[in-house]
mmCIF file of N, CA and C and ligand atoms in Angstrom:
data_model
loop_
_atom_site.group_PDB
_atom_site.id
_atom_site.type_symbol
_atom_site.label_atom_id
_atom_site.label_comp_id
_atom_site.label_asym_id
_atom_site.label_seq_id
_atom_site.Cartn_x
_atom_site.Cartn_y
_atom_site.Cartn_z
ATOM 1 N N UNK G 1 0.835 -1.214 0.000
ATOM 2 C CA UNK G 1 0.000 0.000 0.000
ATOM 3 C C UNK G 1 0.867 1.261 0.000
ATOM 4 N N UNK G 2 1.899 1.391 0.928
ATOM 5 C CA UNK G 2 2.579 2.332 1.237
ATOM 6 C C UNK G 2 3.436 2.683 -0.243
ATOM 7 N N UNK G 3 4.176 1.549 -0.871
ATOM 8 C CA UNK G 3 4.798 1.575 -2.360
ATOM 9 C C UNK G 3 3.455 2.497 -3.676
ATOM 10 N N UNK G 4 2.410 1.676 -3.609
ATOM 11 C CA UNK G 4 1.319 2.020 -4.204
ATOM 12 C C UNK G 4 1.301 3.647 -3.927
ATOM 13 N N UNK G 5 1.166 4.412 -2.996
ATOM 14 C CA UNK G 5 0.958 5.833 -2.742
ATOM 15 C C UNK G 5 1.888 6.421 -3.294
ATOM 16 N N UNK G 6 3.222 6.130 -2.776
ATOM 17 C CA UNK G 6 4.295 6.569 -3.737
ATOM 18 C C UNK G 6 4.647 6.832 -5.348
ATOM 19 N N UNK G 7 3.598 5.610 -5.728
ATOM 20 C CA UNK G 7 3.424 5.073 -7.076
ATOM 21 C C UNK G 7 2.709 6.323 -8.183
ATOM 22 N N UNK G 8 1.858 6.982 -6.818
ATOM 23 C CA UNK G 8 1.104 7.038 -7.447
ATOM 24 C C UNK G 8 1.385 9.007 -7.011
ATOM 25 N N UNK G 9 1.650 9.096 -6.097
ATOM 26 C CA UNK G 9 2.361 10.248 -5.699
ATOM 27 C C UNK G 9 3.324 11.187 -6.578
ATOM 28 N N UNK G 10 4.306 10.246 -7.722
ATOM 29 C CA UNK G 10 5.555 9.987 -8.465
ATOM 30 C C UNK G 10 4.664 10.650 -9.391
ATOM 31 N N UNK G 11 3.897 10.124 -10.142
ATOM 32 C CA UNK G 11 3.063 9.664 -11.024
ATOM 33 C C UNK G 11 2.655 11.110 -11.334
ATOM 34 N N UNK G 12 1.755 11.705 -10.416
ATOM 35 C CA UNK G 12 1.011 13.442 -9.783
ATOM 36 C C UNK G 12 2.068 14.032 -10.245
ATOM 37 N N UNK G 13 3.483 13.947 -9.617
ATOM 38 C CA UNK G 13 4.496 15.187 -10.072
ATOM 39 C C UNK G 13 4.975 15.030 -11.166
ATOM 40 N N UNK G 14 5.073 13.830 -12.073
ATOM 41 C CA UNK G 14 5.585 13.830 -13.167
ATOM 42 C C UNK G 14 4.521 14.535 -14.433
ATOM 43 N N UNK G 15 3.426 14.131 -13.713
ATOM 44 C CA UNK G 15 1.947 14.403 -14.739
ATOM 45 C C UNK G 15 2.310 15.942 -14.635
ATOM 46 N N UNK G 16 2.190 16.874 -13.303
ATOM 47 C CA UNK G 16 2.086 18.293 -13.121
ATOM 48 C C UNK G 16 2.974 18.779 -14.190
ATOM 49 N N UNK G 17 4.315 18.206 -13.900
ATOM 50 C CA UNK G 17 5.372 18.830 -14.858
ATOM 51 C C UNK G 17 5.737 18.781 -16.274
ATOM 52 N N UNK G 18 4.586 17.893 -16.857
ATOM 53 C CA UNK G 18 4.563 18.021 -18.206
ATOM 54 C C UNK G 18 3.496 19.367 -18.781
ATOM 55 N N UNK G 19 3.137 19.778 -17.681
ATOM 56 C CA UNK G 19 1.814 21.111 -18.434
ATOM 57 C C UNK G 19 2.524 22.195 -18.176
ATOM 58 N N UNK G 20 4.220 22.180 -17.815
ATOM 59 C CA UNK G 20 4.814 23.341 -17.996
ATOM 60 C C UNK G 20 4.100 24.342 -19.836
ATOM 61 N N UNK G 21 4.316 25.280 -19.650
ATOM 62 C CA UNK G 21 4.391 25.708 -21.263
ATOM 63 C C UNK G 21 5.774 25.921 -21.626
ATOM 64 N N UNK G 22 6.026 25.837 -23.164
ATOM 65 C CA UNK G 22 7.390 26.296 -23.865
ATOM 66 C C UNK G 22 7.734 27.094 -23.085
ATOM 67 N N UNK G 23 7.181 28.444 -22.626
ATOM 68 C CA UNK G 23 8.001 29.502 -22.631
ATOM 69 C C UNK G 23 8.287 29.502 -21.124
ATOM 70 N N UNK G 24 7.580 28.689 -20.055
ATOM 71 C CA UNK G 24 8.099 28.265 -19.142
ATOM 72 C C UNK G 24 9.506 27.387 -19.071
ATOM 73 N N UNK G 25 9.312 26.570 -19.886
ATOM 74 C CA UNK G 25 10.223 25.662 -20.200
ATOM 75 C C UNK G 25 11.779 26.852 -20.522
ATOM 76 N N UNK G 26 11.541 27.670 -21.093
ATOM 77 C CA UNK G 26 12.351 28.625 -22.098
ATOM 78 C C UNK G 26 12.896 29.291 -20.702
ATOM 79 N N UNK G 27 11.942 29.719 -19.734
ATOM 80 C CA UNK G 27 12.362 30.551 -18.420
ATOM 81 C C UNK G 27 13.206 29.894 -17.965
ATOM 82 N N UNK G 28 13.176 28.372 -17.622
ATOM 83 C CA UNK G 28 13.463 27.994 -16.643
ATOM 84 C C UNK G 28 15.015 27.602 -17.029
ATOM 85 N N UNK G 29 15.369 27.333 -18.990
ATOM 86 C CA UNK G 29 16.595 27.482 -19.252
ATOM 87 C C UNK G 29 17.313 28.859 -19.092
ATOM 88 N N UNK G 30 16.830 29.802 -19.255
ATOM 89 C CA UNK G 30 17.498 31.013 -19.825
ATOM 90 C C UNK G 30 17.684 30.857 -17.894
ATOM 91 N N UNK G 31 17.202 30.727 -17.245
ATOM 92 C CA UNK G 31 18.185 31.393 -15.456
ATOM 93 C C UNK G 31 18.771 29.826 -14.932
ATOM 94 N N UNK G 32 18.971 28.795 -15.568
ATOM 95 C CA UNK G 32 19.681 27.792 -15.845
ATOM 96 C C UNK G 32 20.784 26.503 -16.777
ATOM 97 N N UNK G 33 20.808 27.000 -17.538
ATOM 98 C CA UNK G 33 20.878 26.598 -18.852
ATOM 99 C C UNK G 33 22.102 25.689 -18.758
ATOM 100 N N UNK G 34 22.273 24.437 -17.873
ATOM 101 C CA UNK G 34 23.209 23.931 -17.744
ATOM 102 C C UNK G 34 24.753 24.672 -17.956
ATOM 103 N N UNK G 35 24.996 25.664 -17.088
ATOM 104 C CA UNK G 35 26.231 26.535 -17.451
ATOM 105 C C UNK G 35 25.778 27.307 -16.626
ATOM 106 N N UNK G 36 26.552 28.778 -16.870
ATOM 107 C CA UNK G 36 26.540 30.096 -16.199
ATOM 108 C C UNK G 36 24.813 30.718 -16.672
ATOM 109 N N UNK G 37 23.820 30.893 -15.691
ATOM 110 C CA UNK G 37 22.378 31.392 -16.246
ATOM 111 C C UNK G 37 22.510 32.907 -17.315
ATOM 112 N N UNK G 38 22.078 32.342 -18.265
ATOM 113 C CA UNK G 38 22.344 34.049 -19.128
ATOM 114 C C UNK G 38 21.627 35.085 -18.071
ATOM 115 N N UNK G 39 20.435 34.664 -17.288
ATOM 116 C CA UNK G 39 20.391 35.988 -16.781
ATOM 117 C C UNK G 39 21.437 37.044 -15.980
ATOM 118 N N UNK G 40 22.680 36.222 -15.183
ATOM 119 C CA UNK G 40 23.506 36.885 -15.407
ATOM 120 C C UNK G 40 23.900 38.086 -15.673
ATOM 121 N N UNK G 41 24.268 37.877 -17.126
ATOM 122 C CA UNK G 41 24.703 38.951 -18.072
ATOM 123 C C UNK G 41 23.793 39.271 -19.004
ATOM 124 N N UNK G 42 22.975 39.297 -18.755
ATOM 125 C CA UNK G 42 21.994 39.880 -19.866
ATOM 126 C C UNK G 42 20.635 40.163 -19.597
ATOM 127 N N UNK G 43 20.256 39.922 -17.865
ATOM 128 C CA UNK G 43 19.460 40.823 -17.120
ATOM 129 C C UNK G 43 18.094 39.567 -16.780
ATOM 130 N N UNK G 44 17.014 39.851 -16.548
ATOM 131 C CA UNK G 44 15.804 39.098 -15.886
ATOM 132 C C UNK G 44 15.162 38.798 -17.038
ATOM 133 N N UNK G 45 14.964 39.846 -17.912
ATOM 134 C CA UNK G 45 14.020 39.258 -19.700
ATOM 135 C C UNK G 45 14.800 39.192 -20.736
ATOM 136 N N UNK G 46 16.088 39.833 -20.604
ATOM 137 C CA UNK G 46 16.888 39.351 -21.898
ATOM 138 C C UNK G 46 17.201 41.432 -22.347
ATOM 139 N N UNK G 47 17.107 41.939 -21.470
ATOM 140 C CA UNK G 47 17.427 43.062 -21.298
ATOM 141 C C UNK G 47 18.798 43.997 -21.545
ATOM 142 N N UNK G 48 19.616 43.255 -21.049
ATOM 143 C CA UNK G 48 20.956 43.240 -21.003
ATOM 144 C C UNK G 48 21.129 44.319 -19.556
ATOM 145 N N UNK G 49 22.513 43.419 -19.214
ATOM 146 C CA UNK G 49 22.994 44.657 -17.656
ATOM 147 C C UNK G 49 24.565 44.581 -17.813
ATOM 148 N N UNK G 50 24.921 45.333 -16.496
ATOM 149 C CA UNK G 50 26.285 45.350 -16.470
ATOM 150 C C UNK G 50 26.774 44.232 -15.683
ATOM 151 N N UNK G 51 27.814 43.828 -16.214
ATOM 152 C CA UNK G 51 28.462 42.558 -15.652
ATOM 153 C C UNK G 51 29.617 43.397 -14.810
ATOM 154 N N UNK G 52 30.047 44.526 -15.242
ATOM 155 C CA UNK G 52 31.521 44.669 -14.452
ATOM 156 C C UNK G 52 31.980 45.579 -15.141
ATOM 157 N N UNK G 53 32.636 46.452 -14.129
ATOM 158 C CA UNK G 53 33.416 48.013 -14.553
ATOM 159 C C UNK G 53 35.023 47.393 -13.780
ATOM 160 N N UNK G 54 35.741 47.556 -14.813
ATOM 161 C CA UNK G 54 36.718 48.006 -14.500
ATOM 162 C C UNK G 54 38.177 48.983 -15.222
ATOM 163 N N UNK G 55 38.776 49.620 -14.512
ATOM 164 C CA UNK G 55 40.049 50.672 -15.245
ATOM 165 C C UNK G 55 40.813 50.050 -16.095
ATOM 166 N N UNK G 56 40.994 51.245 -17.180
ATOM 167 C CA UNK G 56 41.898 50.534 -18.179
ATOM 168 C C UNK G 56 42.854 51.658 -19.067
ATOM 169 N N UNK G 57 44.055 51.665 -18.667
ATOM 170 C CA UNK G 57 44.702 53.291 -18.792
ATOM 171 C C UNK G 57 43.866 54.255 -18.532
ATOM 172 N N UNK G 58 43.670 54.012 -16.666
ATOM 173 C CA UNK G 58 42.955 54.976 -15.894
ATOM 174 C C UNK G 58 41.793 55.458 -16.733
ATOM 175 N N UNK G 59 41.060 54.942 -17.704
ATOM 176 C CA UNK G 59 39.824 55.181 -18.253
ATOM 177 C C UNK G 59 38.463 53.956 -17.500
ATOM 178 N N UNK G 60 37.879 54.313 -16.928
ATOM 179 C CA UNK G 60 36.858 53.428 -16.043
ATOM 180 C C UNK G 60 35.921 52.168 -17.680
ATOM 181 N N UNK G 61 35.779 51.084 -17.726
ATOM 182 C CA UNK G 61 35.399 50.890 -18.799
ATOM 183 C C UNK G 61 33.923 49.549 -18.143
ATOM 184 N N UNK G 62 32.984 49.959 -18.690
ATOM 185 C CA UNK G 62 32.127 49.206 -18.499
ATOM 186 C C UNK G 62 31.736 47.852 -18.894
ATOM 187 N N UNK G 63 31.534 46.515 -18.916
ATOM 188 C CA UNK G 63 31.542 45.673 -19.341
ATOM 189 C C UNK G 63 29.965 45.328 -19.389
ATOM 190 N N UNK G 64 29.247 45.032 -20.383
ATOM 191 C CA UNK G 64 27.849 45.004 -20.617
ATOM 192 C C UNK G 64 27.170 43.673 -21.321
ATOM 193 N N UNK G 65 26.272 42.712 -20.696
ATOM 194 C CA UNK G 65 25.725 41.847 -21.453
ATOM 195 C C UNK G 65 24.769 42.864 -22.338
ATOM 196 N N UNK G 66 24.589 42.847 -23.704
ATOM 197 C CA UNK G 66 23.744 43.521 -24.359
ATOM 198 C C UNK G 66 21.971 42.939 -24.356
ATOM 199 N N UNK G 67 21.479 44.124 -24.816
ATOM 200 C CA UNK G 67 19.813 43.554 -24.968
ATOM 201 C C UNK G 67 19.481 42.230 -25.944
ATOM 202 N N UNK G 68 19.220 41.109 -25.463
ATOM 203 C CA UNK G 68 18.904 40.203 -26.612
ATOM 204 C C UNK G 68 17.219 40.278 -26.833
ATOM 205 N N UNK G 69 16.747 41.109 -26.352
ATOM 206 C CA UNK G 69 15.067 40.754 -26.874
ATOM 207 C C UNK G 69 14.579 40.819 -28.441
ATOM 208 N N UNK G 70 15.087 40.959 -28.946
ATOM 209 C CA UNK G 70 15.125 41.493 -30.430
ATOM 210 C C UNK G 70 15.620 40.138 -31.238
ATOM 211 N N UNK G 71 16.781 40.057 -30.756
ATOM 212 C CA UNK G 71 17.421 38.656 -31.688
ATOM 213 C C UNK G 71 16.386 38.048 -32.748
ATOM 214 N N UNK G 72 16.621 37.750 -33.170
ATOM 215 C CA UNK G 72 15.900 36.372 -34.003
ATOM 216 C C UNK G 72 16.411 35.251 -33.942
ATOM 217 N N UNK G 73 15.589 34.359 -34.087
ATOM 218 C CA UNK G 73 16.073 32.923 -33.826
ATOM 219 C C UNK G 73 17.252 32.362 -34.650
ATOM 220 N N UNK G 74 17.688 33.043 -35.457
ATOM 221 C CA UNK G 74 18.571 32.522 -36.118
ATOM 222 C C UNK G 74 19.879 32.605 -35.550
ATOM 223 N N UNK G 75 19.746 34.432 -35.078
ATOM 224 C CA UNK G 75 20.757 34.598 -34.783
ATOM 225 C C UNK G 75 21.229 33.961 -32.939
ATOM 226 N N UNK G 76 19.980 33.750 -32.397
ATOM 227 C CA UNK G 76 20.089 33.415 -31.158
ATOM 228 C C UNK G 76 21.412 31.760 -31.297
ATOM 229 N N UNK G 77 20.677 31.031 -32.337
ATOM 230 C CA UNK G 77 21.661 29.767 -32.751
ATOM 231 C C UNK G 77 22.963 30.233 -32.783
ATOM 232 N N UNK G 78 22.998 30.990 -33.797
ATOM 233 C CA UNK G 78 24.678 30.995 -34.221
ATOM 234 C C UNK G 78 25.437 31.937 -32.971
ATOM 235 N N UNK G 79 24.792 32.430 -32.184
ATOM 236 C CA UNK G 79 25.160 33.001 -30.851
ATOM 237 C C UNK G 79 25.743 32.393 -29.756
ATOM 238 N N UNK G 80 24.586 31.135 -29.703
ATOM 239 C CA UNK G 80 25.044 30.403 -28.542
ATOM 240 C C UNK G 80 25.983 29.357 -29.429
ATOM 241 N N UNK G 81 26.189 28.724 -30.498
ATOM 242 C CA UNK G 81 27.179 27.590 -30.623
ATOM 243 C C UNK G 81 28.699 28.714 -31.192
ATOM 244 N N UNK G 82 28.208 29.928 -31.095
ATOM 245 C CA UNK G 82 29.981 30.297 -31.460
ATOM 246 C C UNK G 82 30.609 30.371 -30.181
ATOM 247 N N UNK G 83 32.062 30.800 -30.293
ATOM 248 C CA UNK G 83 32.734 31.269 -28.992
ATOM 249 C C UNK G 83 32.986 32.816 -28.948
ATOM 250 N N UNK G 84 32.942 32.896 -27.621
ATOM 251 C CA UNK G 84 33.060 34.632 -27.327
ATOM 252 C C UNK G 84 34.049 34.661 -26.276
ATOM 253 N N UNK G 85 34.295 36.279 -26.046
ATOM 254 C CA UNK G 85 35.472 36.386 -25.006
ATOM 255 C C UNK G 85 35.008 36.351 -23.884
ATOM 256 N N UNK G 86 33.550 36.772 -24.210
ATOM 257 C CA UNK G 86 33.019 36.965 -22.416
ATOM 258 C C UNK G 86 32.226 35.667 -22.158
ATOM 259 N N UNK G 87 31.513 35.395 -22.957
ATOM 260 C CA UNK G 87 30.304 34.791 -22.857
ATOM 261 C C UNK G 87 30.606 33.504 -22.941
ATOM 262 N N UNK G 88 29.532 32.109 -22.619
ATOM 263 C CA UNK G 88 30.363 31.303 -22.414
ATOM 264 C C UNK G 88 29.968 30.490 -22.922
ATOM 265 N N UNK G 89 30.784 29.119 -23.719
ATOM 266 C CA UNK G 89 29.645 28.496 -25.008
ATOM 267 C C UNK G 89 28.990 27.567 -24.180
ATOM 268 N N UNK G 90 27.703 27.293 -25.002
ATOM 269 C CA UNK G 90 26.656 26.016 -24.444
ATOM 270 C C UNK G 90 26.706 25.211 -25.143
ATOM 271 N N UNK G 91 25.999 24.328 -24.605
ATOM 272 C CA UNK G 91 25.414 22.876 -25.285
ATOM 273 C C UNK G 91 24.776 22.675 -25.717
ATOM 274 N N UNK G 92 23.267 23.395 -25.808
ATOM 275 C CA UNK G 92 21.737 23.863 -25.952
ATOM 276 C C UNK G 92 21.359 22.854 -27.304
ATOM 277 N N UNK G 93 20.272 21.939 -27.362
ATOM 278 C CA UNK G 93 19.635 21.484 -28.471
ATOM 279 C C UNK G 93 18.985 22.406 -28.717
ATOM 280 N N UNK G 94 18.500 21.875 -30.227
ATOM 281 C CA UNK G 94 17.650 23.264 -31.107
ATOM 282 C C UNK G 94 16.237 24.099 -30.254
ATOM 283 N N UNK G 95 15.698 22.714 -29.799
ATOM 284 C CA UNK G 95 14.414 22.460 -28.632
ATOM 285 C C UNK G 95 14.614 23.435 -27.820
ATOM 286 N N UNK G 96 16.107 23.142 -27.320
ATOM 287 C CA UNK G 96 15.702 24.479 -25.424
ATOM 288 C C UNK G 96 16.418 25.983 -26.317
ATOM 289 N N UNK G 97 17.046 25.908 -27.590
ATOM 290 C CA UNK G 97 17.515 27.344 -28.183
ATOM 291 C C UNK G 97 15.971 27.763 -28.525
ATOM 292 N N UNK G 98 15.012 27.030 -29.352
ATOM 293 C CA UNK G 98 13.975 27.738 -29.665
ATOM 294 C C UNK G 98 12.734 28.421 -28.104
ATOM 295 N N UNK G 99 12.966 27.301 -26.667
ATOM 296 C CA UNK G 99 12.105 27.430 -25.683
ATOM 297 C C UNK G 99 12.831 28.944 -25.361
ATOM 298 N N UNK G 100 14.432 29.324 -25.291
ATOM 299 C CA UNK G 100 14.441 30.300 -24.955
ATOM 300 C C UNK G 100 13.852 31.693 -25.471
ATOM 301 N N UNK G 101 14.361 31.705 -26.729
ATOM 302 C CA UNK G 101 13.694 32.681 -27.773
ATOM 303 C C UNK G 101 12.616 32.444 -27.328
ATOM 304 N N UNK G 102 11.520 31.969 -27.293
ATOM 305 C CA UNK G 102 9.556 32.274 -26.821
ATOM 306 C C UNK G 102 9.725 32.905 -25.654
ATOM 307 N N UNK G 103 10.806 32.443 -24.867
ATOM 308 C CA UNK G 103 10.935 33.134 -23.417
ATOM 309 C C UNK G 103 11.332 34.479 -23.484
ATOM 310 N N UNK G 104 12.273 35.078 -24.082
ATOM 311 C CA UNK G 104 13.042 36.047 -25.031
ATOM 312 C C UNK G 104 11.857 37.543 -25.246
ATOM 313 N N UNK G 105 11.004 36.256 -26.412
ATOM 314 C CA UNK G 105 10.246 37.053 -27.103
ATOM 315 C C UNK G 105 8.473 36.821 -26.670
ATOM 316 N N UNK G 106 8.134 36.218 -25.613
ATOM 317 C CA UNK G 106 7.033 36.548 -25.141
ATOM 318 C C UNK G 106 6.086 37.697 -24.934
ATOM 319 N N UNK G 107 6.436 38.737 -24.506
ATOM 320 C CA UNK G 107 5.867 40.248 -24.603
ATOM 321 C C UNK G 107 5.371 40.684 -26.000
ATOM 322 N N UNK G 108 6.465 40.472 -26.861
ATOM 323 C CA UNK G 108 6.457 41.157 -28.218
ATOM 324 C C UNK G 108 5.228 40.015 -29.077
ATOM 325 N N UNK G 109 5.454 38.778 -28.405
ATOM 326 C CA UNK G 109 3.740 38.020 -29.303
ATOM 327 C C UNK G 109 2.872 38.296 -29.067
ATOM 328 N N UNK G 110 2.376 38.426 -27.388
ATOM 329 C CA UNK G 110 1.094 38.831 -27.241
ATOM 330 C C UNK G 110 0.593 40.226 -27.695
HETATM 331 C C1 HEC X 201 29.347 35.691 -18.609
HETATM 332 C C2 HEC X 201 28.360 36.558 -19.227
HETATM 333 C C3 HEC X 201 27.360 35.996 -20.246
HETATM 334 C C4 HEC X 201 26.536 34.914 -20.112
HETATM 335 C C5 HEC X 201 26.415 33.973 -18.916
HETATM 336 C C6 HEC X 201 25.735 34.844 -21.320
HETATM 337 N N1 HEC X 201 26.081 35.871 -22.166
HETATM 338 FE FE1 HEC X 201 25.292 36.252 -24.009
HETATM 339 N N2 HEC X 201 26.659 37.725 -24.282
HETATM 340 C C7 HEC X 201 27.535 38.226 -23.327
HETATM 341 C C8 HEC X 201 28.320 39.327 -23.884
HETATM 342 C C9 HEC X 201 29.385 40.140 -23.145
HETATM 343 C C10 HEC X 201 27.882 39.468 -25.224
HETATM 344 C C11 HEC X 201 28.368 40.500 -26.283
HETATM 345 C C12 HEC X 201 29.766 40.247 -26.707
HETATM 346 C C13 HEC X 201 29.962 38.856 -27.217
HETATM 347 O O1 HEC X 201 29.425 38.521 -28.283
HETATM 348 O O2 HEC X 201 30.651 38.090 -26.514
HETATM 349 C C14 HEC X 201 26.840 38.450 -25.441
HETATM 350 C C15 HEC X 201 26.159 38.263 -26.625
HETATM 351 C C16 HEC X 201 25.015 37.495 -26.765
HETATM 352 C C17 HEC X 201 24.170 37.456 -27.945
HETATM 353 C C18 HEC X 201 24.394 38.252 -29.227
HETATM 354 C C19 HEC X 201 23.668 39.567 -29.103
HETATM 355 C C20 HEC X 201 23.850 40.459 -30.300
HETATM 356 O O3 HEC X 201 22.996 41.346 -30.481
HETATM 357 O O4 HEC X 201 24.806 40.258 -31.049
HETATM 358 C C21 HEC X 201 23.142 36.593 -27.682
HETATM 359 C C22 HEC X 201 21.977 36.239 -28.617
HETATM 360 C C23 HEC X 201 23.344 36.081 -26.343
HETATM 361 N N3 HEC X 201 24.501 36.641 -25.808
HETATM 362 C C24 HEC X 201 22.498 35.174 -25.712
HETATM 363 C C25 HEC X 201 22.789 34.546 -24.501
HETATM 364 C C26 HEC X 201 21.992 33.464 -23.931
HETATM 365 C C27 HEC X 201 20.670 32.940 -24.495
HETATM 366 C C28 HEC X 201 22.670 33.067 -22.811
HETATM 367 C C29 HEC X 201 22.341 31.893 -21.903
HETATM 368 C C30 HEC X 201 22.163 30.575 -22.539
HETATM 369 C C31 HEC X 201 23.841 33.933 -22.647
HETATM 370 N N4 HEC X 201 23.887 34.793 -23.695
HETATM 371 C C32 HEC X 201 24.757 33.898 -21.582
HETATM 372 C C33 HEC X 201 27.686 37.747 -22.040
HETATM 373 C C34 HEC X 201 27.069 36.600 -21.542
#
């Protein structure tokens, strides 16, 4: 009986967590994304913020994740599989690159 509840307990949370939506799904990569969370460097919606000021021949220099809300999906791809100086490469299948973009670009559909 006690196995059975469990069974069936298991069962409830696995069921709940399939009625995530994409762009939930998309949230929950973009502030996790197996790696460093882009929110990070690039803010709570894809905004962009500052990562870090520091001097550089006594000139103060700002270091900035930029706004990605705009991107397009294309470019979001060739974004995350290139390499950058700051940024840091992923692993991302096409699946969680497209869940982010809906996450990205949610505001601008409705
Ligand atoms: C350690 C900081 C950092 C993290 C974490 C990070 N980025 Fe970036 N990202 C940057 C910086 C800095 C740039 C601009 C310079 C460059 O290309 O490296 C950038 C550029 C981009 C661009 C190109 C924007 C443009 O207009 O050219 C996209 C798209 C992007 N990031 C998406 C993401 C996504 C999605 C994630 C998470 C999976 C992520 N980034 C994680 C720092 C970061």
């Amino acid at each position: 009986m006690k196995y059975l509840l469990m069974l069936l307990l298991c069962s409830a949370v696995f069921a709940e967590e399939s009625f995530i939506t994409e762009v939930e799904y998309g949230e929950m990569l973009y502030n996790n994304p197996r790696g460093i969370g882009c929110i990070h460097c690039h803010g709570k919606h894809g905004e962009g913020t500052l990562i870090a000021s520091y001097k550089e021949d006594g000139q103060k220099v700002d270091l900035r994740g930029p706004d990605i809300r705009r991107v397009p999906l294309r470019k979001l791809k060739e974004s995350l599989l290139k390499r950058h100086r700051v940024m840091p490469t992923y692993f991302l299948t096409d699946k969680e690159i497209r869940a982010i973009f809906h996450y990205l670009h949610q505001e601008q559909e409705e």
